[in-house]
Structures are given as structure tokens and as C-alpha cells.
Amino acid sequence: MRFVGIDPSLHTGLVILSGQGKIIEAKEISKDGSDPERMNALIQEVTYYVQPDDFVAIEGFGYASQRGFLLGGIGWGMRMELYRRGIPYIDVAPPLLKKFAGAKGNANKEKVVLEVYKRWGFESDSNNVIDAFVLAQIARAAKTGTKLIQAQKEVLDKILNLKERK
């Protein structure tokens, strides 16, 4: 089983981890053109990397930006494609992603980057790839006996309990 983290946006972060936690893929994907063609191409390329036996964590919606509708369309498009293909996924709210990384739920991007580097030694020039890395770690923790600190256990419990209520 592989573990996939997706941070959906115009510059989508994608990270795929092996069952042992090794990085298989870490990249940012974007597409040029006009919408909806661009959105569709982005959704198709990102989900192309996801295999039938993968387990996915995808960042939940944040509506703080003016582009909320566009980003929501990309996020829902990716979720619908995963659903269509029968690939299980969990939604991770942005504050829970930050807390799992070791930062506070309202931390800025720089603090998350620092915590990810301190905890896992992972770095990237893209904040979207950093977030996708944390999401892949959350997916892995949800399905394996990965050792977690208390804050990470709390995040996982919250995510999995929300999923069960749906």
C-alpha cells in the first residue's frame, strides 16, 4: 500500500510515500490554459499518479482567498475522480494538517516548513508540496502502526471520527 498526500490548488502539491515511508514522488503540478480545460487537465494529471490500492489524504477546503470557488472546483473534481475510481481518501482540515506537522493550527507557512524539516527532514521550495508531504504522513499514520506524538494522535482521532460520522 502507498500513501498519497494531495494539496489541491492551481499549483497542486502531490507526495506519494511507500508503506515504509520512503518518498516515491514529490512534485508540484500545474497546468496552463483556460478553464474548465485547465482544471480538468490538472485533475486528470494529479489523479493519474494515484493507484487503485493507494490511500489518500487530501487537504480540506479553505475559503480565505478570492479564488475559493476555483479552488473548490479543483478540490471537488479530484475528490469525484477518486470516488469514481473507488480510491479511499480522508479530508484533512488545514488547521489539523498544521497541528500534525507540529505547529499550531493557525501557524503561518514558514512555521509549518520549519516543523516539517525538524520532524521528518523533508524540504521543498513549494509550500504545496510541504503540505502534501504532511498529508501523506497522515494517510500513512491512519493505516499503519506509525509512532505518533500526542498532538498527532489527537489529529488522527479527530479526522477518523469525522469520517465515521459521514
CSV table of N, CA and C in Angstrom, one decimal:
chain,number,residue,atom,x,y,z
A,1,MET,N,0.8,-1.2,0.0
A,1,MET,CA,0.0,0.0,0.0
A,1,MET,C,0.9,1.2,0.0
A,2,ARG,N,0.5,2.2,-0.8
A,2,ARG,CA,1.2,3.5,-0.8
A,2,ARG,C,0.2,4.5,-0.2
A,3,PHE,N,0.9,5.6,0.2
A,3,PHE,CA,0.1,6.7,0.9
A,3,PHE,C,0.4,8.0,0.1
A,4,VAL,N,-0.7,8.7,-0.2
A,4,VAL,CA,-0.7,9.8,-1.1
A,4,VAL,C,-1.2,11.0,-0.4
A,5,GLY,N,-0.5,12.2,-0.5
A,5,GLY,CA,-1.0,13.4,0.0
A,5,GLY,C,-1.2,14.4,-1.1
A,6,ILE,N,-2.4,15.0,-1.1
A,6,ILE,CA,-2.7,15.9,-2.2
A,6,ILE,C,-3.2,17.3,-1.6
A,7,ASP,N,-2.5,18.3,-2.0
A,7,ASP,CA,-2.9,19.7,-1.6
A,7,ASP,C,-3.4,20.4,-2.9
A,8,PRO,N,-4.8,20.3,-3.0
A,8,PRO,CA,-5.3,20.8,-4.3
A,8,PRO,C,-5.4,22.3,-4.4
A,9,SER,N,-4.8,22.8,-5.5
A,9,SER,CA,-4.8,24.2,-5.8
A,9,SER,C,-4.4,24.4,-7.3
A,10,LEU,N,-4.2,25.6,-7.7
A,10,LEU,CA,-3.8,25.9,-9.0
A,10,LEU,C,-2.4,25.3,-9.3
A,11,HIS,N,-1.6,25.2,-8.2
A,11,HIS,CA,-0.3,24.5,-8.1
A,11,HIS,C,-0.4,23.4,-7.1
A,12,THR,N,-0.9,22.3,-7.5
A,12,THR,CA,-1.2,21.2,-6.6
A,12,THR,C,0.0,20.5,-6.1
A,13,GLY,N,0.1,20.3,-4.8
A,13,GLY,CA,1.2,19.5,-4.2
A,13,GLY,C,0.8,18.0,-4.2
A,14,LEU,N,1.7,17.2,-4.6
A,14,LEU,CA,1.5,15.7,-4.6
A,14,LEU,C,2.7,15.0,-4.0
A,15,VAL,N,2.5,14.2,-3.0
A,15,VAL,CA,3.5,13.4,-2.4
A,15,VAL,C,3.0,12.0,-2.3
A,16,ILE,N,3.8,11.0,-2.7
A,16,ILE,CA,3.5,9.6,-2.6
A,16,ILE,C,4.6,8.9,-1.7
A,17,LEU,N,4.2,8.2,-0.7
A,17,LEU,CA,5.1,7.5,0.2
A,17,LEU,C,4.9,6.0,0.1
A,18,SER,N,5.9,5.3,0.2
A,18,SER,CA,5.8,3.8,0.2
A,18,SER,C,5.3,3.4,1.6
A,19,GLY,N,4.9,2.1,1.7
A,19,GLY,CA,4.4,1.7,3.0
A,19,GLY,C,5.4,1.9,4.1
A,20,GLN,N,6.7,1.9,3.8
A,20,GLN,CA,7.8,2.2,4.8
A,20,GLN,C,8.0,3.6,5.0
A,21,GLY,N,7.3,4.5,4.3
A,21,GLY,CA,7.5,5.9,4.5
A,21,GLY,C,8.5,6.6,3.6
A,22,LYS,N,9.1,5.9,2.6
A,22,LYS,CA,10.0,6.4,1.7
A,22,LYS,C,9.3,7.2,0.6
A,23,ILE,N,9.9,8.3,0.2
A,23,ILE,CA,9.3,9.2,-0.8
A,23,ILE,C,9.4,8.5,-2.2
A,24,ILE,N,8.3,8.3,-2.9
A,24,ILE,CA,8.3,7.8,-4.2
A,24,ILE,C,8.2,8.9,-5.2
A,25,GLU,N,7.3,9.9,-4.9
A,25,GLU,CA,7.1,11.1,-5.7
A,25,GLU,C,6.8,12.3,-4.8
A,26,ALA,N,7.4,13.4,-5.2
A,26,ALA,CA,7.1,14.7,-4.5
A,26,ALA,C,7.2,15.8,-5.6
A,27,LYS,N,6.1,16.3,-5.9
A,27,LYS,CA,6.1,17.3,-7.0
A,27,LYS,C,4.9,18.3,-6.9
A,28,GLU,N,5.1,19.4,-7.6
A,28,GLU,CA,4.0,20.3,-7.8
A,28,GLU,C,3.5,20.3,-9.2
A,29,ILE,N,2.2,20.2,-9.4
A,29,ILE,CA,1.6,20.1,-10.7
A,29,ILE,C,0.8,21.3,-11.0
A,30,SER,N,1.0,21.9,-12.1
A,30,SER,CA,0.1,23.0,-12.6
A,30,SER,C,-0.1,22.9,-14.1
A,31,LYS,N,-1.1,23.5,-14.5
A,31,LYS,CA,-1.5,23.5,-16.0
A,31,LYS,C,-1.8,24.9,-16.4
A,32,ASP,N,-1.4,25.1,-17.7
A,32,ASP,CA,-1.8,26.4,-18.3
A,32,ASP,C,-3.1,26.2,-19.1
A,33,GLY,N,-3.6,27.4,-19.6
A,33,GLY,CA,-4.8,27.3,-20.4
A,33,GLY,C,-6.0,28.0,-19.7
A,34,SER,N,-7.1,27.9,-20.3
A,34,SER,CA,-8.3,28.5,-19.7
A,34,SER,C,-9.2,27.4,-19.1
A,35,ASP,N,-10.0,27.8,-18.2
A,35,ASP,CA,-10.9,26.9,-17.5
A,35,ASP,C,-12.2,26.7,-18.3
A,36,PRO,N,-12.8,25.5,-18.3
A,36,PRO,CA,-12.6,24.4,-17.4
A,36,PRO,C,-11.5,23.4,-17.9
A,37,GLU,N,-11.0,23.7,-19.1
A,37,GLU,CA,-10.0,22.8,-19.7
A,37,GLU,C,-8.7,22.6,-18.8
A,38,ARG,N,-8.3,23.7,-18.2
A,38,ARG,CA,-7.1,23.7,-17.4
A,38,ARG,C,-7.4,22.9,-16.1
A,39,MET,N,-8.6,23.2,-15.5
A,39,MET,CA,-8.9,22.4,-14.3
A,39,MET,C,-9.0,20.9,-14.5
A,40,ASN,N,-9.6,20.6,-15.6
A,40,ASN,CA,-9.8,19.1,-16.0
A,40,ASN,C,-8.4,18.5,-16.2
A,41,ALA,N,-7.5,19.2,-16.9
A,41,ALA,CA,-6.2,18.6,-17.1
A,41,ALA,C,-5.4,18.5,-15.8
A,42,LEU,N,-5.5,19.4,-14.9
A,42,LEU,CA,-4.9,19.3,-13.6
A,42,LEU,C,-5.4,18.1,-12.8
A,43,ILE,N,-6.7,18.0,-12.8
A,43,ILE,CA,-7.4,16.9,-12.0
A,43,ILE,C,-6.9,15.6,-12.6
A,44,GLN,N,-6.9,15.5,-13.9
A,44,GLN,CA,-6.6,14.2,-14.5
A,44,GLN,C,-5.1,13.8,-14.3
A,45,GLU,N,-4.2,14.8,-14.4
A,45,GLU,CA,-2.8,14.5,-14.2
A,45,GLU,C,-2.5,14.1,-12.7
A,46,VAL,N,-3.1,14.9,-11.8
A,46,VAL,CA,-2.9,14.5,-10.4
A,46,VAL,C,-3.4,13.1,-10.1
A,47,THR,N,-4.6,12.8,-10.5
A,47,THR,CA,-5.2,11.5,-10.1
A,47,THR,C,-4.6,10.4,-10.9
A,48,TYR,N,-3.9,10.7,-12.0
A,48,TYR,CA,-3.2,9.7,-12.8
A,48,TYR,C,-2.1,9.0,-11.9
A,49,TYR,N,-1.5,9.7,-11.0
A,49,TYR,CA,-0.5,9.2,-10.2
A,49,TYR,C,-1.0,8.2,-9.1
A,50,VAL,N,-2.3,8.3,-8.8
A,50,VAL,CA,-2.9,7.5,-7.7
A,50,VAL,C,-3.3,6.2,-8.3
A,51,GLN,N,-2.8,5.1,-7.6
A,51,GLN,CA,-3.1,3.7,-8.0
A,51,GLN,C,-4.3,3.2,-7.2
A,52,PRO,N,-4.9,2.1,-7.7
A,52,PRO,CA,-6.1,1.6,-7.0
A,52,PRO,C,-5.9,1.2,-5.6
A,53,ASP,N,-4.8,0.7,-5.1
A,53,ASP,CA,-4.6,0.3,-3.7
A,53,ASP,C,-4.0,1.4,-2.8
A,54,ASP,N,-3.9,2.6,-3.4
A,54,ASP,CA,-3.4,3.8,-2.6
A,54,ASP,C,-4.4,4.2,-1.5
A,55,PHE,N,-3.9,4.8,-0.5
A,55,PHE,CA,-4.8,5.5,0.5
A,55,PHE,C,-4.4,7.0,0.5
A,56,VAL,N,-5.4,7.9,0.3
A,56,VAL,CA,-5.1,9.3,0.0
A,56,VAL,C,-5.6,10.2,1.2
A,57,ALA,N,-4.8,11.2,1.5
A,57,ALA,CA,-5.3,12.3,2.4
A,57,ALA,C,-5.2,13.5,1.5
A,58,ILE,N,-6.4,14.3,1.5
A,58,ILE,CA,-6.5,15.5,0.7
A,58,ILE,C,-6.8,16.6,1.6
A,59,GLU,N,-6.2,17.8,1.4
A,59,GLU,CA,-6.4,18.9,2.2
A,59,GLU,C,-7.8,19.4,2.0
A,60,GLY,N,-8.5,19.7,3.2
A,60,GLY,CA,-9.8,20.2,3.1
A,60,GLY,C,-9.9,21.7,2.6
A,61,PHE,N,-11.1,22.1,2.4
A,61,PHE,CA,-11.3,23.4,1.8
A,61,PHE,C,-11.0,24.6,2.7
A,62,GLY,N,-10.3,25.6,2.2
A,62,GLY,CA,-10.0,26.8,2.9
A,62,GLY,C,-10.6,27.9,2.0
A,63,TYR,N,-11.5,28.7,2.5
A,63,TYR,CA,-12.2,29.7,1.7
A,63,TYR,C,-11.7,31.1,2.0
A,64,ALA,N,-10.5,31.3,2.5
A,64,ALA,CA,-10.0,32.6,2.8
A,64,ALA,C,-9.6,33.4,1.6
A,65,SER,N,-9.4,32.8,0.4
A,65,SER,CA,-9.0,33.5,-0.7
A,65,SER,C,-10.2,33.9,-1.6
A,66,GLN,N,-9.9,34.8,-2.5
A,66,GLN,CA,-10.9,35.2,-3.5
A,66,GLN,C,-11.1,34.1,-4.5
A,67,ARG,N,-10.2,33.2,-4.7
A,67,ARG,CA,-10.2,32.1,-5.6
A,67,ARG,C,-10.9,30.9,-5.0
A,68,GLY,N,-11.7,31.1,-4.0
A,68,GLY,CA,-12.3,29.9,-3.3
A,68,GLY,C,-13.1,29.0,-4.2
A,69,PHE,N,-13.9,29.6,-5.1
A,69,PHE,CA,-14.7,28.8,-6.0
A,69,PHE,C,-13.9,28.0,-7.0
A,70,LEU,N,-12.9,28.6,-7.5
A,70,LEU,CA,-12.0,27.9,-8.4
A,70,LEU,C,-11.3,26.8,-7.7
A,71,LEU,N,-10.7,27.1,-6.5
A,71,LEU,CA,-10.0,26.0,-5.8
A,71,LEU,C,-11.0,24.9,-5.3
A,72,GLY,N,-12.2,25.4,-5.0
A,72,GLY,CA,-13.2,24.4,-4.6
A,72,GLY,C,-13.5,23.5,-5.7
A,73,GLY,N,-13.6,24.0,-6.9
A,73,GLY,CA,-13.9,23.2,-8.1
A,73,GLY,C,-12.8,22.2,-8.3
A,74,ILE,N,-11.5,22.6,-8.2
A,74,ILE,CA,-10.4,21.7,-8.3
A,74,ILE,C,-10.4,20.6,-7.3
A,75,GLY,N,-10.7,21.0,-6.0
A,75,GLY,CA,-10.7,20.1,-4.9
A,75,GLY,C,-11.9,19.0,-5.1
A,76,TRP,N,-13.0,19.5,-5.5
A,76,TRP,CA,-14.2,18.6,-5.7
A,76,TRP,C,-13.9,17.7,-6.9
A,77,GLY,N,-13.3,18.3,-7.9
A,77,GLY,CA,-13.0,17.5,-9.1
A,77,GLY,C,-12.1,16.3,-8.8
A,78,MET,N,-11.1,16.6,-7.9
A,78,MET,CA,-10.2,15.5,-7.5
A,78,MET,C,-10.9,14.5,-6.7
A,79,ARG,N,-11.7,14.9,-5.8
A,79,ARG,CA,-12.5,14.0,-4.9
A,79,ARG,C,-13.4,13.1,-5.7
A,80,MET,N,-14.1,13.8,-6.7
A,80,MET,CA,-15.0,13.0,-7.5
A,80,MET,C,-14.3,12.0,-8.4
A,81,GLU,N,-13.1,12.3,-8.9
A,81,GLU,CA,-12.3,11.3,-9.7
A,81,GLU,C,-11.8,10.2,-8.8
A,82,LEU,N,-11.4,10.5,-7.5
A,82,LEU,CA,-11.0,9.4,-6.6
A,82,LEU,C,-12.2,8.5,-6.3
A,83,TYR,N,-13.4,9.2,-6.0
A,83,TYR,CA,-14.6,8.4,-5.7
A,83,TYR,C,-15.0,7.5,-6.9
A,84,ARG,N,-14.9,8.1,-8.1
A,84,ARG,CA,-15.3,7.4,-9.3
A,84,ARG,C,-14.4,6.1,-9.5
A,85,ARG,N,-13.2,6.2,-9.1
A,85,ARG,CA,-12.2,5.1,-9.3
A,85,ARG,C,-12.2,4.2,-8.1
A,86,GLY,N,-13.0,4.5,-7.0
A,86,GLY,CA,-13.1,3.6,-5.8
A,86,GLY,C,-11.9,3.7,-4.9
A,87,ILE,N,-11.2,4.9,-5.0
A,87,ILE,CA,-10.0,5.0,-4.2
A,87,ILE,C,-10.3,5.8,-2.9
A,88,PRO,N,-10.1,5.1,-1.7
A,88,PRO,CA,-10.5,5.8,-0.5
A,88,PRO,C,-9.6,7.0,-0.1
A,89,TYR,N,-10.2,8.0,0.5
A,89,TYR,CA,-9.5,9.2,0.9
A,89,TYR,C,-10.1,9.7,2.2
A,90,ILE,N,-9.3,10.5,2.8
A,90,ILE,CA,-9.8,11.3,4.0
A,90,ILE,C,-9.5,12.7,3.8
A,91,ASP,N,-10.4,13.6,4.3
A,91,ASP,CA,-10.3,15.0,4.2
A,91,ASP,C,-9.6,15.5,5.5
A,92,VAL,N,-8.6,16.4,5.3
A,92,VAL,CA,-7.8,16.9,6.5
A,92,VAL,C,-8.0,18.4,6.4
A,93,ALA,N,-8.6,19.0,7.5
A,93,ALA,CA,-8.8,20.4,7.6
A,93,ALA,C,-7.4,21.1,7.7
A,94,PRO,N,-7.2,22.3,7.1
A,94,PRO,CA,-5.9,22.9,7.2
A,94,PRO,C,-5.3,23.1,8.6
A,95,PRO,N,-6.1,23.4,9.6
A,95,PRO,CA,-5.5,23.5,11.0
A,95,PRO,C,-5.0,22.2,11.5
A,96,LEU,N,-5.7,21.1,11.1
A,96,LEU,CA,-5.3,19.8,11.6
A,96,LEU,C,-4.0,19.3,10.9
A,97,LEU,N,-3.8,19.7,9.6
A,97,LEU,CA,-2.6,19.4,8.9
A,97,LEU,C,-1.4,20.1,9.7
A,98,LYS,N,-1.6,21.4,10.0
A,98,LYS,CA,-0.6,22.2,10.7
A,98,LYS,C,-0.2,21.5,12.1
A,99,LYS,N,-1.3,21.1,12.8
A,99,LYS,CA,-1.1,20.5,14.1
A,99,LYS,C,-0.3,19.2,14.0
A,100,PHE,N,-0.6,18.4,13.0
A,100,PHE,CA,0.0,17.1,12.8
A,100,PHE,C,1.5,17.3,12.5
A,101,ALA,N,1.8,18.4,11.8
A,101,ALA,CA,3.2,18.8,11.5
A,101,ALA,C,4.0,19.2,12.7
A,102,GLY,N,3.3,19.6,13.8
A,102,GLY,CA,4.0,20.1,15.0
A,102,GLY,C,3.8,21.6,15.2
A,103,ALA,N,3.0,22.2,14.4
A,103,ALA,CA,2.8,23.7,14.5
A,103,ALA,C,1.4,23.9,15.1
A,104,LYS,N,1.0,25.1,15.5
A,104,LYS,CA,-0.3,25.4,15.9
A,104,LYS,C,-1.2,25.5,14.7
A,105,GLY,N,-2.5,25.3,14.9
A,105,GLY,CA,-3.5,25.3,13.8
A,105,GLY,C,-3.6,26.6,13.0
A,106,ASN,N,-3.1,27.7,13.6
A,106,ASN,CA,-3.2,29.0,12.9
A,106,ASN,C,-1.7,29.4,12.5
A,107,ALA,N,-0.8,28.5,12.5
A,107,ALA,CA,0.6,28.8,12.1
A,107,ALA,C,0.7,29.3,10.7
A,108,ASN,N,1.7,30.1,10.4
A,108,ASN,CA,2.0,30.5,9.1
A,108,ASN,C,2.8,29.5,8.3
A,109,LYS,N,2.9,29.6,7.0
A,109,LYS,CA,3.6,28.6,6.2
A,109,LYS,C,5.0,28.4,6.6
A,110,GLU,N,5.7,29.4,7.0
A,110,GLU,CA,7.1,29.3,7.4
A,110,GLU,C,7.3,28.4,8.6
A,111,LYS,N,6.4,28.5,9.6
A,111,LYS,CA,6.4,27.7,10.8
A,111,LYS,C,6.2,26.2,10.4
A,112,VAL,N,5.3,26.0,9.5
A,112,VAL,CA,5.0,24.6,9.1
A,112,VAL,C,6.2,24.0,8.4
A,113,VAL,N,6.8,24.8,7.5
A,113,VAL,CA,8.0,24.4,6.8
A,113,VAL,C,9.1,24.0,7.8
A,114,LEU,N,9.3,24.8,8.8
A,114,LEU,CA,10.3,24.5,9.8
A,114,LEU,C,10.0,23.2,10.6
A,115,GLU,N,8.7,23.1,11.0
A,115,GLU,CA,8.4,21.9,11.8
A,115,GLU,C,8.5,20.6,10.9
A,116,VAL,N,8.2,20.7,9.7
A,116,VAL,CA,8.3,19.5,8.8
A,116,VAL,C,9.8,19.1,8.7
A,117,TYR,N,10.6,20.1,8.5
A,117,TYR,CA,12.0,19.8,8.4
A,117,TYR,C,12.6,19.2,9.7
A,118,LYS,N,12.2,19.8,10.8
A,118,LYS,CA,12.7,19.3,12.1
A,118,LYS,C,12.2,17.9,12.4
A,119,ARG,N,10.9,17.6,12.0
A,119,ARG,CA,10.3,16.3,12.4
A,119,ARG,C,10.8,15.2,11.4
A,120,TRP,N,10.8,15.5,10.1
A,120,TRP,CA,11.0,14.5,9.1
A,120,TRP,C,12.2,14.7,8.2
A,121,GLY,N,12.8,15.9,8.3
A,121,GLY,CA,14.0,16.2,7.5
A,121,GLY,C,13.6,16.5,6.0
A,122,PHE,N,12.3,16.7,5.8
A,122,PHE,CA,11.9,17.0,4.4
A,122,PHE,C,11.8,18.5,4.1
A,123,GLU,N,12.2,18.8,2.9
A,123,GLU,CA,12.1,20.2,2.5
A,123,GLU,C,11.8,20.3,1.0
A,124,SER,N,11.1,21.4,0.6
A,124,SER,CA,10.8,21.6,-0.7
A,124,SER,C,10.6,23.1,-0.9
A,125,ASP,N,10.8,23.6,-2.1
A,125,ASP,CA,10.6,25.0,-2.4
A,125,ASP,C,9.2,25.4,-2.5
A,126,SER,N,8.3,24.4,-2.6
A,126,SER,CA,6.9,24.6,-2.7
A,126,SER,C,6.1,24.3,-1.4
A,127,ASN,N,5.4,25.3,-0.9
A,127,ASN,CA,4.6,25.1,0.3
A,127,ASN,C,3.5,24.0,0.0
A,128,ASN,N,3.0,24.0,-1.2
A,128,ASN,CA,2.0,23.0,-1.6
A,128,ASN,C,2.6,21.5,-1.5
A,129,VAL,N,3.8,21.3,-1.8
A,129,VAL,CA,4.5,20.0,-1.7
A,129,VAL,C,4.7,19.7,-0.2
A,130,ILE,N,5.1,20.7,0.6
A,130,ILE,CA,5.3,20.5,2.0
A,130,ILE,C,3.9,20.1,2.6
A,131,ASP,N,2.8,20.7,2.3
A,131,ASP,CA,1.5,20.3,2.8
A,131,ASP,C,1.2,18.9,2.4
A,132,ALA,N,1.4,18.6,1.1
A,132,ALA,CA,1.2,17.3,0.6
A,132,ALA,C,2.0,16.2,1.3
A,133,PHE,N,3.2,16.5,1.7
A,133,PHE,CA,4.0,15.6,2.4
A,133,PHE,C,3.4,15.3,3.8
A,134,VAL,N,2.9,16.3,4.5
A,134,VAL,CA,2.3,16.1,5.8
A,134,VAL,C,1.0,15.3,5.6
A,135,LEU,N,0.3,15.6,4.5
A,135,LEU,CA,-1.0,14.8,4.2
A,135,LEU,C,-0.6,13.3,4.0
A,136,ALA,N,0.4,13.1,3.3
A,136,ALA,CA,0.9,11.7,3.0
A,136,ALA,C,1.2,11.0,4.3
A,137,GLN,N,1.9,11.7,5.2
A,137,GLN,CA,2.2,11.2,6.5
A,137,GLN,C,1.0,10.9,7.4
A,138,ILE,N,0.0,11.7,7.2
A,138,ILE,CA,-1.3,11.5,7.9
A,138,ILE,C,-2.0,10.2,7.4
A,139,ALA,N,-2.0,10.1,6.0
A,139,ALA,CA,-2.6,8.9,5.4
A,139,ALA,C,-1.9,7.6,5.9
A,140,ARG,N,-0.5,7.7,6.0
A,140,ARG,CA,0.3,6.6,6.4
A,140,ARG,C,0.0,6.3,7.9
A,141,ALA,N,-0.1,7.3,8.7
A,141,ALA,CA,-0.4,7.1,10.1
A,141,ALA,C,-1.8,6.5,10.4
A,142,ALA,N,-2.8,6.8,9.5
A,142,ALA,CA,-4.1,6.3,9.6
A,142,ALA,C,-4.2,4.8,9.3
A,143,LYS,N,-3.3,4.3,8.6
A,143,LYS,CA,-3.3,2.9,8.2
A,143,LYS,C,-2.2,2.0,8.7
A,144,THR,N,-1.2,2.6,9.4
A,144,THR,CA,-0.1,1.8,9.9
A,144,THR,C,0.1,2.0,11.4
A,145,GLY,N,1.0,1.3,12.0
A,145,GLY,CA,1.3,1.5,13.4
A,145,GLY,C,2.4,2.5,13.6
A,146,THR,N,2.4,3.5,12.8
A,146,THR,CA,3.4,4.6,12.9
A,146,THR,C,3.4,5.2,14.3
A,147,LYS,N,4.6,5.4,14.9
A,147,LYS,CA,4.7,6.0,16.2
A,147,LYS,C,4.3,7.5,16.1
A,148,LEU,N,3.4,8.0,17.0
A,148,LEU,CA,2.9,9.3,16.9
A,148,LEU,C,3.1,10.0,18.2
A,149,ILE,N,3.3,11.3,18.2
A,149,ILE,CA,3.3,12.1,19.4
A,149,ILE,C,1.8,12.4,19.7
A,150,GLN,N,1.5,12.9,20.9
A,150,GLN,CA,0.2,13.1,21.4
A,150,GLN,C,-0.7,14.0,20.5
A,151,ALA,N,-0.1,15.1,20.0
A,151,ALA,CA,-0.8,16.0,19.1
A,151,ALA,C,-1.2,15.3,17.8
A,152,GLN,N,-0.3,14.5,17.3
A,152,GLN,CA,-0.7,13.7,16.1
A,152,GLN,C,-1.8,12.7,16.3
A,153,LYS,N,-1.8,12.1,17.5
A,153,LYS,CA,-2.8,11.1,17.8
A,153,LYS,C,-4.2,11.9,17.9
A,154,GLU,N,-4.2,13.1,18.5
A,154,GLU,CA,-5.4,13.8,18.6
A,154,GLU,C,-5.9,14.2,17.2
A,155,VAL,N,-5.0,14.6,16.3
A,155,VAL,CA,-5.4,14.9,14.9
A,155,VAL,C,-6.0,13.7,14.2
A,156,LEU,N,-5.3,12.6,14.3
A,156,LEU,CA,-5.8,11.4,13.7
A,156,LEU,C,-7.2,11.0,14.2
A,157,ASP,N,-7.3,11.0,15.5
A,157,ASP,CA,-8.6,10.7,16.1
A,157,ASP,C,-9.7,11.6,15.6
A,158,LYS,N,-9.5,12.8,15.5
A,158,LYS,CA,-10.5,13.8,15.0
A,158,LYS,C,-10.8,13.5,13.6
A,159,ILE,N,-9.8,13.3,12.7
A,159,ILE,CA,-10.1,13.0,11.3
A,159,ILE,C,-10.9,11.7,11.1
A,160,LEU,N,-10.5,10.7,11.8
A,160,LEU,CA,-11.1,9.4,11.6
A,160,LEU,C,-12.5,9.4,12.2
A,161,ASN,N,-12.7,10.1,13.3
A,161,ASN,CA,-14.1,10.2,13.9
A,161,ASN,C,-15.0,11.0,13.0
A,162,LEU,N,-14.5,12.0,12.4
A,162,LEU,CA,-15.3,12.8,11.5
A,162,LEU,C,-15.7,11.9,10.2
A,163,LYS,N,-14.8,11.1,9.8
A,163,LYS,CA,-15.0,10.3,8.6
A,163,LYS,C,-16.1,9.2,8.9
A,164,GLU,N,-16.1,8.7,10.2
A,164,GLU,CA,-17.1,7.7,10.6
A,164,GLU,C,-18.5,8.3,10.6
A,165,ARG,N,-18.6,9.5,11.0
A,165,ARG,CA,-19.9,10.2,11.1
A,165,ARG,C,-20.6,10.5,9.8
A,166,LYS,N,-19.8,10.5,8.7
A,166,LYS,CA,-20.3,10.9,7.4
A,166,LYS,C,-21.1,9.7,6.8
